[in-house]
JSON list of C-alpha atoms in Angstrom, two decimals:
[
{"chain": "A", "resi": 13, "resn": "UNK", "atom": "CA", "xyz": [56.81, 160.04, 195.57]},
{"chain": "A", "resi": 14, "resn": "UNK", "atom": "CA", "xyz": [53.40, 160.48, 194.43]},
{"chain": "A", "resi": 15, "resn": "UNK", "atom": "CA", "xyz": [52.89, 159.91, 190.70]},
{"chain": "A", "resi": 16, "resn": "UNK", "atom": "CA", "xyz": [49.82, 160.68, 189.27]},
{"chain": "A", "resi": 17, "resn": "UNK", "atom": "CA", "xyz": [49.28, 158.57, 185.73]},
{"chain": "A", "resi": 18, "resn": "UNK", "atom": "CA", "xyz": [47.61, 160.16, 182.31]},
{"chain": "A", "resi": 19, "resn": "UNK", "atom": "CA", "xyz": [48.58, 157.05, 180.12]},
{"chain": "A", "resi": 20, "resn": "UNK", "atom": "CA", "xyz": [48.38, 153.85, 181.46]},
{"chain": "A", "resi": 21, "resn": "UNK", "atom": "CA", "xyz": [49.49, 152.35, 178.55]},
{"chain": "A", "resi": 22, "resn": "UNK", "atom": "CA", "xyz": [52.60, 153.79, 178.60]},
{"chain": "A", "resi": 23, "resn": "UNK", "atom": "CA", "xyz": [53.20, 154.98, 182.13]},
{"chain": "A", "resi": 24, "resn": "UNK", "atom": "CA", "xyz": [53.04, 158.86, 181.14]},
{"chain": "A", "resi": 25, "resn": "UNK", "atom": "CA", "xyz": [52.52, 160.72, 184.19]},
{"chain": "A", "resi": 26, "resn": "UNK", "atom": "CA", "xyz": [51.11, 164.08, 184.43]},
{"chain": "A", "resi": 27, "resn": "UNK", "atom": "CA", "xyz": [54.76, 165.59, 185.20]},
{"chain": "A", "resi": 28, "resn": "UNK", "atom": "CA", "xyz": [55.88, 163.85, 181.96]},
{"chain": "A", "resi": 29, "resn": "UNK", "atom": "CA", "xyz": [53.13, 166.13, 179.84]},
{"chain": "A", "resi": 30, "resn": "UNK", "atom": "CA", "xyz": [53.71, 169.08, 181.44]},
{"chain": "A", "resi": 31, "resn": "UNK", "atom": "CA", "xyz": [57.55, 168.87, 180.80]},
{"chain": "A", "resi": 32, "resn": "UNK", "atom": "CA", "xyz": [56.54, 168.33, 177.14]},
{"chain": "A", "resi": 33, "resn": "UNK", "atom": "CA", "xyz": [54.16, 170.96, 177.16]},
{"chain": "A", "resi": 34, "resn": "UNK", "atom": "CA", "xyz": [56.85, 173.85, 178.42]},
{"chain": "A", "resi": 35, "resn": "UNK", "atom": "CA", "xyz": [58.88, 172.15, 175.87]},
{"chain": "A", "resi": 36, "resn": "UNK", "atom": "CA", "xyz": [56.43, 173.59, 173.19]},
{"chain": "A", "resi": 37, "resn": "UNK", "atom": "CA", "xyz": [53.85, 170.82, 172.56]},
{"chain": "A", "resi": 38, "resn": "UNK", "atom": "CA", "xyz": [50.49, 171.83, 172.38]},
{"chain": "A", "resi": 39, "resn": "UNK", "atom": "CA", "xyz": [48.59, 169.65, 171.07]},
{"chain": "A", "resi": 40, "resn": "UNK", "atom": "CA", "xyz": [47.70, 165.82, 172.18]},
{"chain": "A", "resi": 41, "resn": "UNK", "atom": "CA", "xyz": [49.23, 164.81, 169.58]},
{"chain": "A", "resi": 42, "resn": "UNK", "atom": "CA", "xyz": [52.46, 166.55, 169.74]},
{"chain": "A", "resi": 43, "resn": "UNK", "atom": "CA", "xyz": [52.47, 164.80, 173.43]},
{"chain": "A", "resi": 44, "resn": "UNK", "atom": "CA", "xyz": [51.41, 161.56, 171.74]},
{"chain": "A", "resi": 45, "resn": "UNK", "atom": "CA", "xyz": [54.85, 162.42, 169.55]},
{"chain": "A", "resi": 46, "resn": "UNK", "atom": "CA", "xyz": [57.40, 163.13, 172.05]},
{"chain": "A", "resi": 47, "resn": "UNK", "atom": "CA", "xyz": [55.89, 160.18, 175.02]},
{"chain": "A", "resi": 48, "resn": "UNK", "atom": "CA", "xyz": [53.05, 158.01, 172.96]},
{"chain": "A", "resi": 49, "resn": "UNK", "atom": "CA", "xyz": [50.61, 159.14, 175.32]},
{"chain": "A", "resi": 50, "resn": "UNK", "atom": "CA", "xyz": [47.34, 158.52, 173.64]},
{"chain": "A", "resi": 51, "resn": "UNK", "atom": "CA", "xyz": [48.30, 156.35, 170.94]},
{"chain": "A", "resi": 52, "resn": "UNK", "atom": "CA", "xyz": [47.01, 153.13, 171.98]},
{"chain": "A", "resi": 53, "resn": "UNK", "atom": "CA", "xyz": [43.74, 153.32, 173.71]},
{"chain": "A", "resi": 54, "resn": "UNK", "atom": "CA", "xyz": [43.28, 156.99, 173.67]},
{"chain": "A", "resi": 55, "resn": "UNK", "atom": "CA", "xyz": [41.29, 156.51, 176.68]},
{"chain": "A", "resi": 56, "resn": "UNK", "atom": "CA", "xyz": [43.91, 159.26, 178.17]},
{"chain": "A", "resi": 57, "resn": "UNK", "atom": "CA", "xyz": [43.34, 162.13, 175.19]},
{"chain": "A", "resi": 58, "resn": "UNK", "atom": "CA", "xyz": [41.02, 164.05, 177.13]},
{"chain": "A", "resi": 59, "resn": "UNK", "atom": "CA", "xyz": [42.92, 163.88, 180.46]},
{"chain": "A", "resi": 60, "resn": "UNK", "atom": "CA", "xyz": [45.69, 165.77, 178.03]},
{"chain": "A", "resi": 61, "resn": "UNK", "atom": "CA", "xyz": [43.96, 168.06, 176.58]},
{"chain": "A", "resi": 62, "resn": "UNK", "atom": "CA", "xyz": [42.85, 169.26, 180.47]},
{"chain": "A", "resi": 63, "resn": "UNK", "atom": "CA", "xyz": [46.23, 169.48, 180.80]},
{"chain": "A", "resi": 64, "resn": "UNK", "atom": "CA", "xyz": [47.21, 171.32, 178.17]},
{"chain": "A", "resi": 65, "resn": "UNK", "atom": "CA", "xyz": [44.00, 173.66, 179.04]},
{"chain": "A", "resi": 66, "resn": "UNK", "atom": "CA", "xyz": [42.69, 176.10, 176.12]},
{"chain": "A", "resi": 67, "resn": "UNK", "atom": "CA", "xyz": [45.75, 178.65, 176.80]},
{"chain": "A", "resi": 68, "resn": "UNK", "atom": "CA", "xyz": [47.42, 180.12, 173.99]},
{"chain": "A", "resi": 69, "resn": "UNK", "atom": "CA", "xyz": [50.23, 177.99, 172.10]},
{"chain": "A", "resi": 70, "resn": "UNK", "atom": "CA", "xyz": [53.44, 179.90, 172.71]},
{"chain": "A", "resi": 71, "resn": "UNK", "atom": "CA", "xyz": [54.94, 178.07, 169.62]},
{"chain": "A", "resi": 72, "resn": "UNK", "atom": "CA", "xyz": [51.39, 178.30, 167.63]},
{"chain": "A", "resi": 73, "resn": "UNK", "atom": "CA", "xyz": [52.35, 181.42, 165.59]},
{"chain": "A", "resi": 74, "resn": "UNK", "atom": "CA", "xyz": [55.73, 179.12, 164.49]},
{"chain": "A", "resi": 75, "resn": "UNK", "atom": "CA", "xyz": [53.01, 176.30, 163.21]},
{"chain": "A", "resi": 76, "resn": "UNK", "atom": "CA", "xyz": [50.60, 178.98, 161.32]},
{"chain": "A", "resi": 77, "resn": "UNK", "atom": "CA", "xyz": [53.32, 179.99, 159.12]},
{"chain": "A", "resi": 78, "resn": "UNK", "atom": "CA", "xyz": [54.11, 176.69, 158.18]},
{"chain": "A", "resi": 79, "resn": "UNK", "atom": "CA", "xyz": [57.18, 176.20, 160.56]},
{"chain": "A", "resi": 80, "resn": "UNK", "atom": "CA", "xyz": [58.58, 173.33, 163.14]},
{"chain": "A", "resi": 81, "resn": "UNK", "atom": "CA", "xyz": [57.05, 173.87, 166.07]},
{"chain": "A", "resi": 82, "resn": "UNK", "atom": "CA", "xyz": [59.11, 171.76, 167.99]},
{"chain": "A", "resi": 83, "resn": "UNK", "atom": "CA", "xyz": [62.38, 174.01, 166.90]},
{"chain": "A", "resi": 84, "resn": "UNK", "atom": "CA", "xyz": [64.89, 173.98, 169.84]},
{"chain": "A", "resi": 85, "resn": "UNK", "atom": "CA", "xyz": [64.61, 177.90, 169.83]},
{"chain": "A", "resi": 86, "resn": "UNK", "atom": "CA", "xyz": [62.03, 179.66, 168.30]},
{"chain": "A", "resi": 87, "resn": "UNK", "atom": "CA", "xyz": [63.95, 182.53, 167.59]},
{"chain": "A", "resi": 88, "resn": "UNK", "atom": "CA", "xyz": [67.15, 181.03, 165.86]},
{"chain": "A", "resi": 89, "resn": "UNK", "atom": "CA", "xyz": [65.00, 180.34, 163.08]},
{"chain": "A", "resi": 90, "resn": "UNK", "atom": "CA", "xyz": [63.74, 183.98, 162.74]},
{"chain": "A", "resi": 91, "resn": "UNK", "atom": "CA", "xyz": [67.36, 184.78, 162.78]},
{"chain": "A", "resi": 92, "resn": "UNK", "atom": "CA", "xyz": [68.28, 182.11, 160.24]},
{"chain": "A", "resi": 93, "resn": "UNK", "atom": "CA", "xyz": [65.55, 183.96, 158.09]},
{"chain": "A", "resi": 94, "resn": "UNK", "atom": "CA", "xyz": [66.97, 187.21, 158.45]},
{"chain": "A", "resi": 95, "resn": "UNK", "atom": "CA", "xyz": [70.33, 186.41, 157.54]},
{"chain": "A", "resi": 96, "resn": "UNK", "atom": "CA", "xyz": [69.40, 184.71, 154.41]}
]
């Protein structure tokens, strides 16, 4: 198995961020929050943001309104909303 490392510090590998990016982090430091990538030396930050590339957010609407944008479904809070 070939593992290619982001964070050295830690041991993230680049299949570890890209998990945590389809699970909605978008940011380095949302990664830096779910694997402490980047929190030590920070020598790694730019290799995430590659990673993460300048796509669009698919949870960044959630974080402009002022919401979690880590929710385990995006949509169960819109429908928490609407039945209130």
């Amino acid at each position: 198995m070939n593992r290619v490392y982001v964070c050295n510090c830690f041991g993230v590998t680049e299949d570890q961020v890209k998990k945590h990016a389809d699970g909605g982090a978008c940011t380095p430091r949302q990664i830096a929050s779910a694997c402490k990538a980047g929190t030590d030396c920070g020598s790694c930050v730019r290799r995430i943001q590659a990673l993460l590339g300048r796509g669009s957010c698919p949870r960044r609407d959630l974080v402009e309104q002022g919401r979690p944008a880590l929710a385990a479904e995006p949509n169960a809070l819109v429908d928490l909303q609407d039945a209130a």
